[in-house]
Amino acid sequence: MKIRILYFISLLALLGCDDFLDETPETFQTPQGFFENEDQLNEAVTAIYNTNRGLMNDLHWRFGENRSDNSSFQYNPNDRGGLANEEVDEFVMLSANPRLSEYWNSAYSGISRCNFALENIDRVDFINEENRDIRRGEILFLRSWFYFNLARLYGDVPFVTSAGNSPEEILSDEFLERVPVAQVYENILSDAQQAIGVLPNKGETESGRATRGAALMLKAKMHMTLGTTEDFILARDLLEQMQGYNLQPTYSSVFDPANKNHSESVFEIQYSFDLGQGSNFVSRFVPFNSGRDILGENGPAGSRAGQNQPTQNLINLYDPQDARFLHNISFYDDGIFVEPWMSKFNFGFEALGDRTQNVNFPMFRYADALLMLAECYQEVGGGDPVVILERIRQRAALPDPSLSAAELADLEQTIADERRRELAFENHRWFDLVRTGKADEVMRAHGVEQKAEKVTVSSQAYTNIRTLLGIPLGQVEEFGFEQTLGWE
């Protein structure tokens, strides 16, 4: 499925056409023909949130964590069907790897939904005009998020802001021209700023919806990714505007499904077992050889489990008494091997036979914002990063949360290490490595460690650390996009 076809399919889906794959429509209906009232517009916005949930649940962690030194995979010699996932981890992907096209297609599906809603929002009557601005802010926030990730992962990408008024426009070369990444950032920084201006504060809208704090944090992430001194100053100022957030008293309570959308939550991906929309992280991340020992009656573990497996390098970074270590990582002993596994989101199952849980995913949380602010203070001044670091470490219940002399002497590395401990398995590590220029160095060292620890790692693995993904092969072949340097 190509991006242009995705736009057409998304449009027809929003129009409610159930049989569009079987019949050729005689006329072209535009998005303007669908939205007639506020409820329909709200349904369209909900559909955008659903797209983001699917992207985060199925794909984002493969590039934010598996592609970093935080995690790898448990090799299963009896199931080689997961080879495409392993290629992501080991930096041996070709542009035909299906994970590349799946991420691309999912992100652009979300963008197309954003564009459909934006083109209709001023044609719909709202009972309360303030809600129109809020919905617009949510759409701009989510579209900026999709484009931010596409830019971070692929570099130059098509930047589409129109839903398309005809099949010819949707399928035209001009409609989907690949643009320089600098232009993408210019556009999404503007959109994020607009979202900041209209979104409500935390507590003033339904749980799970974007807020002003989420938009502030997203824009700050964009500036820190750009990485100039001016950008760090702008990021610092944005983060200092975040009000009404506090760290939870314990680390485990941050993720507890009994404590969703708490004071530390800036933006959570919503999952609800009661609505048939549970999260399935645990069934993917348990060791594949654990059978029913972890999943219980919901087992046995699948042959393609053992994903996002913590690396020994990450394990070694923690103090054994660190509450984050004790919560994030568990160990399974089958009597022959001891396998570490990512237990961060394991809070049990709601019903027997169902492998989903009632656990939300923290896309943005205040501990991340504080650590970003500490990095800004270290880069451009304006505050004390040590105070922030020790506040984070205090919550981690370390015996001594104060920084050592060595840590004080290299605050840049200390902040990076603290981000890694605090935010492990929340899809930040790879992007942190890239924006700080450490990806090649760290991942080559990671490759040496992996080859020493696993006899299954090929000699070519981790030798070509490409910080940008290739444009999916189907896009290149169909539409003539110039392939990213170093990809085939």
Tab-separated table of C-alpha atoms in Angstrom:
chain	number	residue	atom	x	y	z
A	1	MET	CA	0.000	0.000	0.000
A	2	LYS	CA	1.489	3.300	-1.036
A	3	ILE	CA	1.057	6.676	0.579
A	4	ARG	CA	-1.166	7.982	-2.220
A	5	ILE	CA	-3.447	4.994	-2.022
A	6	LEU	CA	-3.481	5.396	1.769
A	7	TYR	CA	-4.876	8.886	1.368
A	8	PHE	CA	-7.623	7.640	-0.927
A	9	ILE	CA	-8.515	4.721	1.359
A	10	SER	CA	-8.494	6.908	4.457
A	11	LEU	CA	-10.806	9.378	2.764
A	12	LEU	CA	-13.286	6.693	1.761
A	13	ALA	CA	-13.128	5.151	5.230
A	14	LEU	CA	-14.079	8.492	6.766
A	15	LEU	CA	-16.965	8.722	4.332
A	16	GLY	CA	-18.263	5.416	5.668
A	17	CYS	CA	-17.964	3.409	2.424
A	18	ASP	CA	-17.901	-0.268	3.404
A	19	ASP	CA	-17.594	-1.739	-0.081
A	20	PHE	CA	-15.070	0.568	-1.700
A	21	LEU	CA	-12.627	-2.293	-2.337
A	22	ASP	CA	-15.240	-4.123	-4.405
A	23	GLU	CA	-16.750	-1.295	-6.391
A	24	THR	CA	-15.305	1.627	-8.310
A	25	PRO	CA	-17.091	4.805	-7.179
A	26	GLU	CA	-18.721	6.639	-10.065
A	27	THR	CA	-18.168	10.030	-8.425
A	28	PHE	CA	-15.531	11.362	-6.094
A	29	GLN	CA	-16.762	12.473	-2.683
A	30	THR	CA	-14.563	14.908	-0.821
A	31	PRO	CA	-14.184	15.162	2.967
A	32	GLN	CA	-16.423	18.227	2.781
A	33	GLY	CA	-19.302	15.849	2.120
A	34	PHE	CA	-18.900	13.975	5.385
A	35	PHE	CA	-18.653	16.299	8.368
A	36	GLU	CA	-22.022	17.843	9.097
A	37	ASN	CA	-21.991	18.356	12.858
A	38	GLU	CA	-19.770	18.574	15.903
A	39	ASP	CA	-20.235	14.930	16.860
A	40	GLN	CA	-18.927	13.748	13.491
A	41	LEU	CA	-15.920	16.031	13.772
A	42	ASN	CA	-15.233	14.656	17.249
A	43	GLU	CA	-15.396	11.121	15.875
A	44	ALA	CA	-12.809	12.078	13.263
A	45	VAL	CA	-10.486	13.449	15.944
A	46	THR	CA	-10.925	10.262	17.980
A	47	ALA	CA	-9.883	8.285	14.910
A	48	ILE	CA	-6.604	10.231	14.851
A	49	TYR	CA	-5.907	9.289	18.459
A	50	ASN	CA	-6.638	5.662	17.554
A	51	THR	CA	-4.086	5.794	14.740
A	52	ASN	CA	-1.474	7.105	17.152
A	53	ARG	CA	-2.277	4.332	19.610
A	54	GLY	CA	-1.740	1.691	16.945
A	55	LEU	CA	1.535	3.263	15.852
A	56	MET	CA	2.886	3.379	19.405
A	57	ASN	CA	1.670	-0.115	20.265
A	58	ASP	CA	3.026	-1.927	17.228
A	59	LEU	CA	5.913	0.005	15.711
A	60	HIS	CA	7.385	2.985	17.525
A	61	TRP	CA	9.219	0.933	20.150
A	62	ARG	CA	11.040	-1.010	17.456
A	63	PHE	CA	12.833	2.160	16.374
A	64	GLY	CA	12.964	4.063	19.675
A	65	GLU	CA	14.225	1.170	21.815
A	66	ASN	CA	15.168	-1.918	19.777
A	67	ARG	CA	17.346	0.237	17.530
A	68	SER	CA	19.209	1.540	20.593
A	69	ASP	CA	21.551	-0.009	23.142
A	70	ASN	CA	18.692	-0.399	25.634
A	71	SER	CA	17.229	-3.548	24.178
A	72	SER	CA	17.695	-6.394	21.762
A	73	PHE	CA	15.751	-9.604	21.112
A	74	GLN	CA	15.785	-13.165	22.334
A	75	TYR	CA	16.942	-15.284	19.409
A	76	ASN	CA	14.607	-18.194	18.675
A	77	PRO	CA	16.227	-20.758	16.339
A	78	ASN	CA	12.875	-22.486	15.798
A	79	ASP	CA	11.047	-19.416	14.509
A	80	ARG	CA	12.807	-17.379	11.853
A	81	GLY	CA	9.648	-15.553	10.788
A	82	GLY	CA	10.665	-12.581	12.911
A	83	LEU	CA	13.760	-11.859	10.840
A	84	ALA	CA	12.496	-8.420	9.763
A	85	ASN	CA	12.351	-7.353	13.417
A	86	GLU	CA	15.851	-8.649	14.086
A	87	GLU	CA	17.199	-6.720	11.100
A	88	VAL	CA	15.927	-3.489	12.694
A	89	ASP	CA	17.865	-4.250	15.854
A	90	GLU	CA	21.109	-5.271	14.135
A	91	PHE	CA	21.279	-2.476	11.513
A	92	VAL	CA	21.190	-4.829	8.575
A	93	MET	CA	17.881	-3.682	7.087
A	94	LEU	CA	17.320	-3.113	3.405
A	95	SER	CA	14.705	-0.624	2.235
A	96	ALA	CA	12.382	-3.537	1.468
A	97	ASN	CA	12.099	-4.372	5.175
A	98	PRO	CA	8.355	-4.344	5.954
A	99	ARG	CA	8.809	-2.465	9.245
A	100	LEU	CA	9.949	0.596	7.245
A	101	SER	CA	6.841	0.696	5.088
A	102	GLU	CA	4.523	-0.144	7.992
A	103	TYR	CA	5.725	2.826	10.010
A	104	TRP	CA	5.599	5.133	6.971
A	105	ASN	CA	2.081	4.027	6.060
A	106	SER	CA	0.751	4.254	9.620
A	107	ALA	CA	2.123	7.748	10.157
A	108	TYR	CA	0.727	9.022	6.857
A	109	SER	CA	-2.615	7.408	7.583
A	110	GLY	CA	-2.747	9.495	10.767
A	111	ILE	CA	-1.680	12.613	8.859
A	112	SER	CA	-4.386	12.091	6.243
A	113	ARG	CA	-6.993	11.889	9.004
A	114	CYS	CA	-5.627	15.108	10.485
A	115	ASN	CA	-5.884	16.865	7.129
A	116	PHE	CA	-9.446	15.660	6.527
A	117	ALA	CA	-10.515	17.007	9.910
A	118	LEU	CA	-8.704	20.327	9.510
A	119	GLU	CA	-10.313	20.978	6.129
A	120	ASN	CA	-13.762	20.493	7.642
A	121	ILE	CA	-13.484	22.020	11.071
A	122	ASP	CA	-14.557	25.516	10.024
A	123	ARG	CA	-17.581	24.154	8.105
A	124	VAL	CA	-19.117	22.524	11.171
A	125	ASP	CA	-21.366	24.267	13.678
A	126	PHE	CA	-20.103	24.028	17.253
A	127	ILE	CA	-22.324	24.558	20.278
A	128	ASN	CA	-19.336	26.124	22.031
A	129	GLU	CA	-16.901	27.958	19.759
A	130	GLU	CA	-14.059	27.362	22.208
A	131	ASN	CA	-14.316	23.645	21.442
A	132	ARG	CA	-13.567	24.333	17.786
A	133	ASP	CA	-10.207	25.830	18.728
A	134	ILE	CA	-9.481	22.994	21.147
A	135	ARG	CA	-10.171	20.348	18.519
A	136	ARG	CA	-8.025	22.237	16.037
A	137	GLY	CA	-5.230	22.280	18.603
A	138	GLU	CA	-5.520	18.528	19.158
A	139	ILE	CA	-5.329	17.852	15.430
A	140	LEU	CA	-2.295	20.125	14.981
A	141	PHE	CA	-0.592	18.514	17.977
A	142	LEU	CA	-1.084	15.009	16.595
A	143	ARG	CA	-0.124	15.929	13.033
A	144	SER	CA	3.035	17.617	14.341
A	145	TRP	CA	3.834	14.480	16.347
A	146	PHE	CA	3.458	12.239	13.297
A	147	TYR	CA	5.639	14.512	11.173
A	148	PHE	CA	8.214	14.946	13.949
A	149	ASN	CA	8.766	11.202	14.065
A	150	LEU	CA	8.866	10.881	10.293
A	151	ALA	CA	11.499	13.630	10.152
A	152	ARG	CA	13.554	12.062	12.939
A	153	LEU	CA	13.424	8.637	11.321
A	154	TYR	CA	13.445	9.310	7.555
A	155	GLY	CA	14.756	12.869	7.154
A	156	ASP	CA	13.277	14.547	4.046
A	157	VAL	CA	9.662	13.409	3.683
A	158	PRO	CA	6.513	14.465	1.822
A	159	PHE	CA	4.796	17.218	3.801
A	160	VAL	CA	1.111	17.094	2.975
A	161	THR	CA	-1.427	19.471	4.496
A	162	SER	CA	-4.314	19.008	2.079
A	163	ALA	CA	-6.858	16.219	2.152
A	164	GLY	CA	-7.113	16.381	-1.634
A	165	ASN	CA	-10.159	17.472	-3.597
A	166	SER	CA	-10.019	14.835	-6.319
A	167	PRO	CA	-8.362	11.497	-7.111
A	168	GLU	CA	-6.155	13.307	-9.618
A	169	GLU	CA	-4.838	15.669	-6.936
A	170	ILE	CA	-4.224	12.841	-4.502
A	171	LEU	CA	-2.312	10.866	-7.134
A	172	SER	CA	-0.331	13.784	-8.554
A	173	ASP	CA	3.440	14.060	-8.192
A	174	GLU	CA	3.188	17.624	-6.947
A	175	PHE	CA	0.779	16.661	-4.160
A	176	LEU	CA	3.342	14.388	-2.498
A	177	GLU	CA	6.682	16.002	-3.201
A	178	ARG	CA	9.441	15.093	-0.742
A	179	VAL	CA	10.643	18.246	1.046
A	180	PRO	CA	13.842	19.031	3.015
A	181	VAL	CA	13.731	18.132	6.687
A	182	ALA	CA	14.459	21.755	7.666
A	183	GLN	CA	11.209	22.789	6.014
A	184	VAL	CA	9.344	20.030	7.826
A	185	TYR	CA	10.619	21.362	11.165
A	186	GLU	CA	9.708	24.922	10.237
A	187	ASN	CA	6.151	23.818	9.531
A	188	ILE	CA	5.630	21.632	12.575
A	189	LEU	CA	7.173	24.156	14.957
A	190	SER	CA	4.559	26.618	13.709
A	191	ASP	CA	1.759	24.081	14.110
A	192	ALA	CA	2.894	23.141	17.612
A	193	GLN	CA	2.977	26.806	18.602
A	194	GLN	CA	-0.562	27.215	17.331
A	195	ALA	CA	-1.606	24.186	19.396
A	196	ILE	CA	-0.010	25.708	22.506
A	197	GLY	CA	-2.155	28.797	22.030
A	198	VAL	CA	-5.504	27.000	22.012
A	199	LEU	CA	-5.194	23.766	23.993
A	200	PRO	CA	-6.478	23.668	27.583
A	201	ASN	CA	-4.333	23.009	30.622
A	202	LYS	CA	-4.212	19.636	32.323
A	203	GLY	CA	-7.416	18.947	34.213
A	204	GLU	CA	-9.505	21.169	31.949
A	205	THR	CA	-10.313	18.482	29.369
A	206	GLU	CA	-11.009	14.751	29.170
A	207	SER	CA	-8.210	12.414	30.174
A	208	GLY	CA	-6.186	11.230	27.205
A	209	ARG	CA	-6.668	14.357	25.104
A	210	ALA	CA	-3.790	16.645	24.182
A	211	THR	CA	-3.207	19.601	26.498
A	212	ARG	CA	-1.147	22.768	26.452
A	213	GLY	CA	1.543	20.998	28.493
A	214	ALA	CA	1.815	18.220	25.907
A	215	ALA	CA	2.188	20.769	23.112
A	216	LEU	CA	4.813	22.706	25.086
A	217	MET	CA	6.764	19.510	25.623
A	218	LEU	CA	6.488	18.434	21.985
A	219	LYS	CA	7.777	21.776	20.733
A	220	ALA	CA	10.622	21.659	23.268
A	221	LYS	CA	11.589	18.207	21.941
A	222	MET	CA	11.673	19.605	18.422
A	223	HIS	CA	13.993	22.431	19.450
A	224	MET	CA	16.308	20.096	21.368
A	225	THR	CA	16.474	17.837	18.321
A	226	LEU	CA	17.553	20.803	16.182
A	227	GLY	CA	20.180	21.371	18.852
A	228	THR	CA	21.471	24.926	18.355
A	229	THR	CA	22.136	27.205	21.315
A	230	GLU	CA	19.098	29.286	20.374
A	231	ASP	CA	16.983	26.124	20.188
A	232	PHE	CA	18.061	25.049	23.672
A	233	ILE	CA	17.107	28.482	25.011
A	234	LEU	CA	13.687	28.203	23.358
A	235	ALA	CA	13.234	24.659	24.692
A	236	ARG	CA	14.145	25.789	28.203
A	237	ASP	CA	11.604	28.599	28.087
A	238	LEU	CA	8.879	26.231	26.864
A	239	LEU	CA	9.573	23.650	29.561
A	240	GLU	CA	9.531	26.280	32.281
A	241	GLN	CA	5.977	27.149	31.236
A	242	MET	CA	4.702	23.664	32.118
A	243	GLN	CA	2.580	24.078	35.234
A	244	GLY	CA	0.430	21.744	37.309
A	245	TYR	CA	2.613	18.646	37.066
A	246	ASN	CA	4.383	16.715	39.833
A	247	LEU	CA	6.385	13.516	40.141
A	248	GLN	CA	4.471	10.559	41.514
A	249	PRO	CA	5.661	9.433	44.962
A	250	THR	CA	6.910	6.061	43.699
A	251	TYR	CA	8.247	4.940	40.352
A	252	SER	CA	5.930	1.947	39.958
A	253	SER	CA	2.847	4.108	40.551
A	254	VAL	CA	3.663	6.019	37.353
A	255	PHE	CA	2.588	3.008	35.266
A	256	ASP	CA	-0.021	1.402	37.535
A	257	PRO	CA	-3.356	1.068	35.666
A	258	ALA	CA	-5.148	1.955	38.903
A	259	ASN	CA	-3.461	5.365	38.684
A	260	LYS	CA	-3.958	6.418	35.065
A	261	ASN	CA	-3.554	10.038	33.921
A	262	HIS	CA	-2.005	11.135	37.217
A	263	SER	CA	-0.130	14.318	38.084
A	264	GLU	CA	3.062	13.197	36.311
A	265	SER	CA	1.240	12.272	33.135
A	266	VAL	CA	1.588	14.818	30.342
A	267	PHE	CA	0.198	12.644	27.546
A	268	GLU	CA	-0.727	8.977	27.849
A	269	ILE	CA	-1.768	6.604	25.091
A	270	GLN	CA	-5.101	5.338	26.371
A	271	TYR	CA	-5.893	1.638	26.595
A	272	SER	CA	-9.042	0.197	28.146
A	273	PHE	CA	-9.707	-3.467	28.697
A	274	ASP	CA	-13.369	-2.714	29.429
A	275	LEU	CA	-13.759	-1.194	25.952
A	276	GLY	CA	-11.975	-4.069	24.257
A	277	GLN	CA	-8.914	-1.904	23.684
A	278	GLY	CA	-6.332	-3.388	26.019
A	279	SER	CA	-2.577	-3.157	25.558
A	280	ASN	CA	-0.546	-6.233	24.650
A	281	PHE	CA	2.991	-5.151	25.560
A	282	VAL	CA	3.634	-7.926	28.080
A	283	SER	CA	2.775	-10.843	25.802
A	284	ARG	CA	5.394	-9.595	23.316
A	285	PHE	CA	8.122	-8.869	25.827
A	286	VAL	CA	8.110	-11.988	28.012
A	287	PRO	CA	10.733	-14.619	27.069
A	288	PHE	CA	9.384	-16.920	24.364
A	289	ASN	CA	10.451	-19.970	26.405
A	290	SER	CA	8.540	-18.878	29.523
A	291	GLY	CA	5.418	-20.843	28.570
A	292	ARG	CA	2.697	-20.085	31.093
A	293	ASP	CA	5.082	-19.178	33.910
A	294	ILE	CA	4.562	-15.424	33.399
A	295	LEU	CA	1.377	-15.178	31.362
A	296	GLY	CA	-0.403	-17.877	33.374
A	297	GLU	CA	-3.690	-18.965	31.862
A	298	ASN	CA	-3.152	-16.348	29.169
A	299	GLY	CA	-0.096	-18.225	27.942
A	300	PRO	CA	1.824	-19.923	26.642
A	301	ALA	CA	4.198	-17.247	25.427
A	302	GLY	CA	4.329	-17.034	21.654
A	303	SER	CA	7.333	-18.107	19.616
A	304	ARG	CA	7.851	-14.478	18.574
A	305	ALA	CA	7.896	-13.123	22.117
A	306	GLY	CA	11.209	-12.104	23.699
A	307	GLN	CA	11.117	-8.693	22.007
A	308	ASN	CA	12.562	-5.522	23.534
A	309	GLN	CA	14.825	-7.618	25.761
A	310	PRO	CA	16.949	-5.506	28.154
A	311	THR	CA	20.655	-5.515	27.308
A	312	GLN	CA	23.319	-6.343	29.847
A	313	ASN	CA	24.746	-2.871	29.275
A	314	LEU	CA	21.502	-1.297	30.487
A	315	ILE	CA	21.274	-3.706	33.411
A	316	ASN	CA	24.797	-2.743	34.482
A	317	LEU	CA	23.879	0.953	34.451
A	318	TYR	CA	21.482	0.559	37.371
A	319	ASP	CA	22.249	0.421	41.060
A	320	PRO	CA	20.739	-2.929	42.169
A	321	GLN	CA	18.642	-1.043	44.738
A	322	ASP	CA	17.300	1.461	42.204
A	323	ALA	CA	13.487	1.261	42.212
A	324	ARG	CA	13.546	1.766	38.457
A	325	PHE	CA	15.703	-1.310	37.944
A	326	LEU	CA	13.504	-3.387	40.234
A	327	HIS	CA	10.380	-2.333	38.356
A	328	ASN	CA	11.614	-2.223	34.759
A	329	ILE	CA	13.555	-5.460	34.478
A	330	SER	CA	12.796	-8.985	35.645
A	331	PHE	CA	14.607	-12.272	35.092
A	332	TYR	CA	13.176	-15.599	33.987
A	333	ASP	CA	15.050	-18.805	34.883
A	334	ASP	CA	14.008	-21.904	32.969
A	335	GLY	CA	16.626	-24.033	34.707
A	336	ILE	CA	19.110	-23.685	31.849
A	337	PHE	CA	19.198	-19.989	30.969
A	338	VAL	CA	18.325	-16.822	32.848
A	339	GLU	CA	16.650	-14.363	30.496
A	340	PRO	CA	16.096	-10.699	31.367
A	341	TRP	CA	12.795	-9.278	30.202
A	342	MET	CA	11.101	-5.896	30.210
A	343	SER	CA	8.463	-6.044	32.948
A	344	LYS	CA	7.767	-2.309	33.127
A	345	PHE	CA	4.158	-2.587	31.962
A	346	ASN	CA	3.286	-5.888	33.617
A	347	PHE	CA	0.343	-5.378	35.957
A	348	GLY	CA	-1.589	-8.566	35.361
A	349	PHE	CA	-4.481	-9.480	33.136
A	350	GLU	CA	-8.125	-8.537	33.475
A	351	ALA	CA	-9.539	-11.816	32.167
A	352	LEU	CA	-8.353	-15.340	31.499
A	353	GLY	CA	-7.543	-16.102	27.908
A	354	ASP	CA	-6.988	-12.476	26.966
A	355	ARG	CA	-3.398	-11.379	26.453
A	356	THR	CA	-4.184	-7.693	26.818
A	357	GLN	CA	-3.844	-5.526	29.894
A	358	ASN	CA	-5.412	-2.315	31.109
A	359	VAL	CA	-2.098	-0.427	31.063
A	360	ASN	CA	-1.659	2.987	29.400
A	361	PHE	CA	1.564	3.964	27.630
A	362	PRO	CA	3.318	7.184	28.759
A	363	MET	CA	4.188	9.082	25.591
A	364	PHE	CA	5.149	12.217	27.553
A	365	ARG	CA	5.586	12.490	31.310
A	366	TYR	CA	6.889	15.128	33.657
A	367	ALA	CA	10.058	13.259	34.648
A	368	ASP	CA	11.086	13.430	30.991
A	369	ALA	CA	10.294	17.167	30.920
A	370	LEU	CA	12.412	17.723	34.038
A	371	LEU	CA	15.357	15.831	32.578
A	372	MET	CA	15.008	17.802	29.350
A	373	LEU	CA	15.069	20.978	31.442
A	374	ALA	CA	18.193	19.768	33.271
A	375	GLU	CA	19.866	19.273	29.888
A	376	CYS	CA	18.849	22.768	28.804
A	377	TYR	CA	20.252	24.249	32.020
A	378	GLN	CA	23.494	22.368	31.422
A	379	GLU	CA	23.680	23.660	27.852
A	380	VAL	CA	22.585	27.304	28.199
A	381	GLY	CA	22.190	28.050	31.923
A	382	GLY	CA	19.190	29.502	33.713
A	383	GLY	CA	18.911	26.897	36.459
A	384	ASP	CA	20.687	24.134	38.329
A	385	PRO	CA	20.593	20.719	36.606
A	386	VAL	CA	21.952	18.997	39.724
A	387	VAL	CA	18.853	19.870	41.744
A	388	ILE	CA	16.674	18.253	39.094
A	389	LEU	CA	18.836	15.147	38.816
A	390	GLU	CA	18.831	14.583	42.549
A	391	ARG	CA	15.060	15.056	42.661
A	392	ILE	CA	14.666	12.304	40.061
A	393	ARG	CA	17.107	10.046	41.911
A	394	GLN	CA	15.362	10.673	45.225
A	395	ARG	CA	12.144	9.277	43.780
A	396	ALA	CA	14.101	6.236	42.571
A	397	ALA	CA	14.760	5.400	46.258
A	398	LEU	CA	18.528	5.249	45.801
A	399	PRO	CA	20.461	4.862	49.062
A	400	ASP	CA	22.335	8.063	48.210
A	401	PRO	CA	20.676	10.217	45.524
A	402	SER	CA	23.448	12.829	45.519
A	403	LEU	CA	25.821	12.953	42.554
A	404	SER	CA	29.364	11.655	42.914
A	405	ALA	CA	32.394	13.768	42.106
A	406	ALA	CA	32.821	11.902	38.827
A	407	GLU	CA	29.192	12.506	37.867
A	408	LEU	CA	29.471	16.191	38.685
A	409	ALA	CA	32.601	16.431	36.552
A	410	ASP	CA	30.735	15.167	33.444
A	411	LEU	CA	27.177	16.415	33.807
A	412	GLU	CA	26.408	15.910	30.136
A	413	GLN	CA	26.984	12.163	30.431
A	414	THR	CA	25.328	12.053	33.834
A	415	ILE	CA	22.138	13.557	32.420
A	416	ALA	CA	22.206	11.117	29.506
A	417	ASP	CA	22.629	8.173	31.890
A	418	GLU	CA	19.809	9.404	34.117
A	419	ARG	CA	17.502	9.753	31.124
A	420	ARG	CA	18.380	6.216	30.153
A	421	ARG	CA	17.593	4.806	33.614
A	422	GLU	CA	14.416	6.790	34.130
A	423	LEU	CA	12.911	6.497	30.637
A	424	ALA	CA	14.029	3.003	29.635
A	425	PHE	CA	11.539	1.315	27.271
A	426	GLU	CA	9.552	4.522	26.705
A	427	ASN	CA	11.009	5.024	23.208
A	428	HIS	CA	13.405	7.917	23.842
A	429	ARG	CA	16.871	6.341	23.853
A	430	TRP	CA	17.534	6.079	20.087
A	431	PHE	CA	16.377	9.631	19.454
A	432	ASP	CA	18.546	10.891	22.337
A	433	LEU	CA	21.577	9.172	20.837
A	434	VAL	CA	20.960	10.672	17.412
A	435	ARG	CA	20.302	14.255	18.506
A	436	THR	CA	23.401	14.270	20.761
A	437	GLY	CA	25.629	12.853	18.017
A	438	LYS	CA	26.407	9.694	19.992
A	439	ALA	CA	24.561	7.109	17.899
A	440	ASP	CA	27.470	5.799	15.817
A	441	GLU	CA	29.925	5.567	18.722
A	442	VAL	CA	27.486	4.012	21.182
A	443	MET	CA	25.919	1.563	18.765
A	444	ARG	CA	29.246	0.281	17.445
A	445	ALA	CA	30.275	-0.418	21.042
A	446	HIS	CA	26.887	-2.037	21.589
A	447	GLY	CA	27.536	-4.248	18.559
A	448	VAL	CA	30.837	-5.446	19.992
A	449	GLU	CA	29.050	-6.388	23.208
A	450	GLN	CA	26.232	-8.154	21.373
A	451	LYS	CA	28.647	-10.218	19.298
A	452	ALA	CA	30.474	-11.240	22.471
A	453	GLU	CA	27.211	-12.193	24.208
A	454	LYS	CA	25.370	-13.872	21.297
A	455	VAL	CA	26.815	-16.418	18.878
A	456	THR	CA	23.891	-15.733	16.522
A	457	VAL	CA	24.918	-12.154	15.630
A	458	SER	CA	26.254	-11.903	12.065
A	459	SER	CA	29.575	-10.276	11.237
A	460	GLN	CA	27.743	-7.535	9.295
A	461	ALA	CA	25.556	-6.551	12.223
A	462	TYR	CA	26.167	-3.119	13.788
A	463	THR	CA	28.805	-2.189	11.208
A	464	ASN	CA	26.683	0.343	9.311
A	465	ILE	CA	25.002	2.599	11.861
A	466	ARG	CA	22.675	4.646	9.681
A	467	THR	CA	20.915	7.339	11.663
A	468	LEU	CA	18.215	7.771	9.023
A	469	LEU	CA	15.948	5.039	7.749
A	470	GLY	CA	15.688	4.374	4.049
A	471	ILE	CA	12.606	5.441	2.152
A	472	PRO	CA	10.493	2.275	1.761
A	473	LEU	CA	11.427	0.489	-1.458
A	474	GLY	CA	7.866	0.512	-2.750
A	475	GLN	CA	7.769	4.314	-2.487
A	476	VAL	CA	11.038	4.630	-4.391
A	477	GLU	CA	9.988	2.236	-7.153
A	478	GLU	CA	6.483	3.640	-7.568
A	479	PHE	CA	7.122	7.358	-7.273
A	480	GLY	CA	10.790	7.879	-8.000
A	481	PHE	CA	11.847	9.293	-4.632
A	482	GLU	CA	15.603	9.604	-4.335
A	483	GLN	CA	16.743	6.974	-1.868
A	484	THR	CA	18.443	8.068	1.330
A	485	LEU	CA	22.222	7.876	1.108
A	486	GLY	CA	23.589	4.500	2.142
A	487	TRP	CA	20.398	2.538	1.491
A	488	GLU	CA	19.477	0.112	-1.237
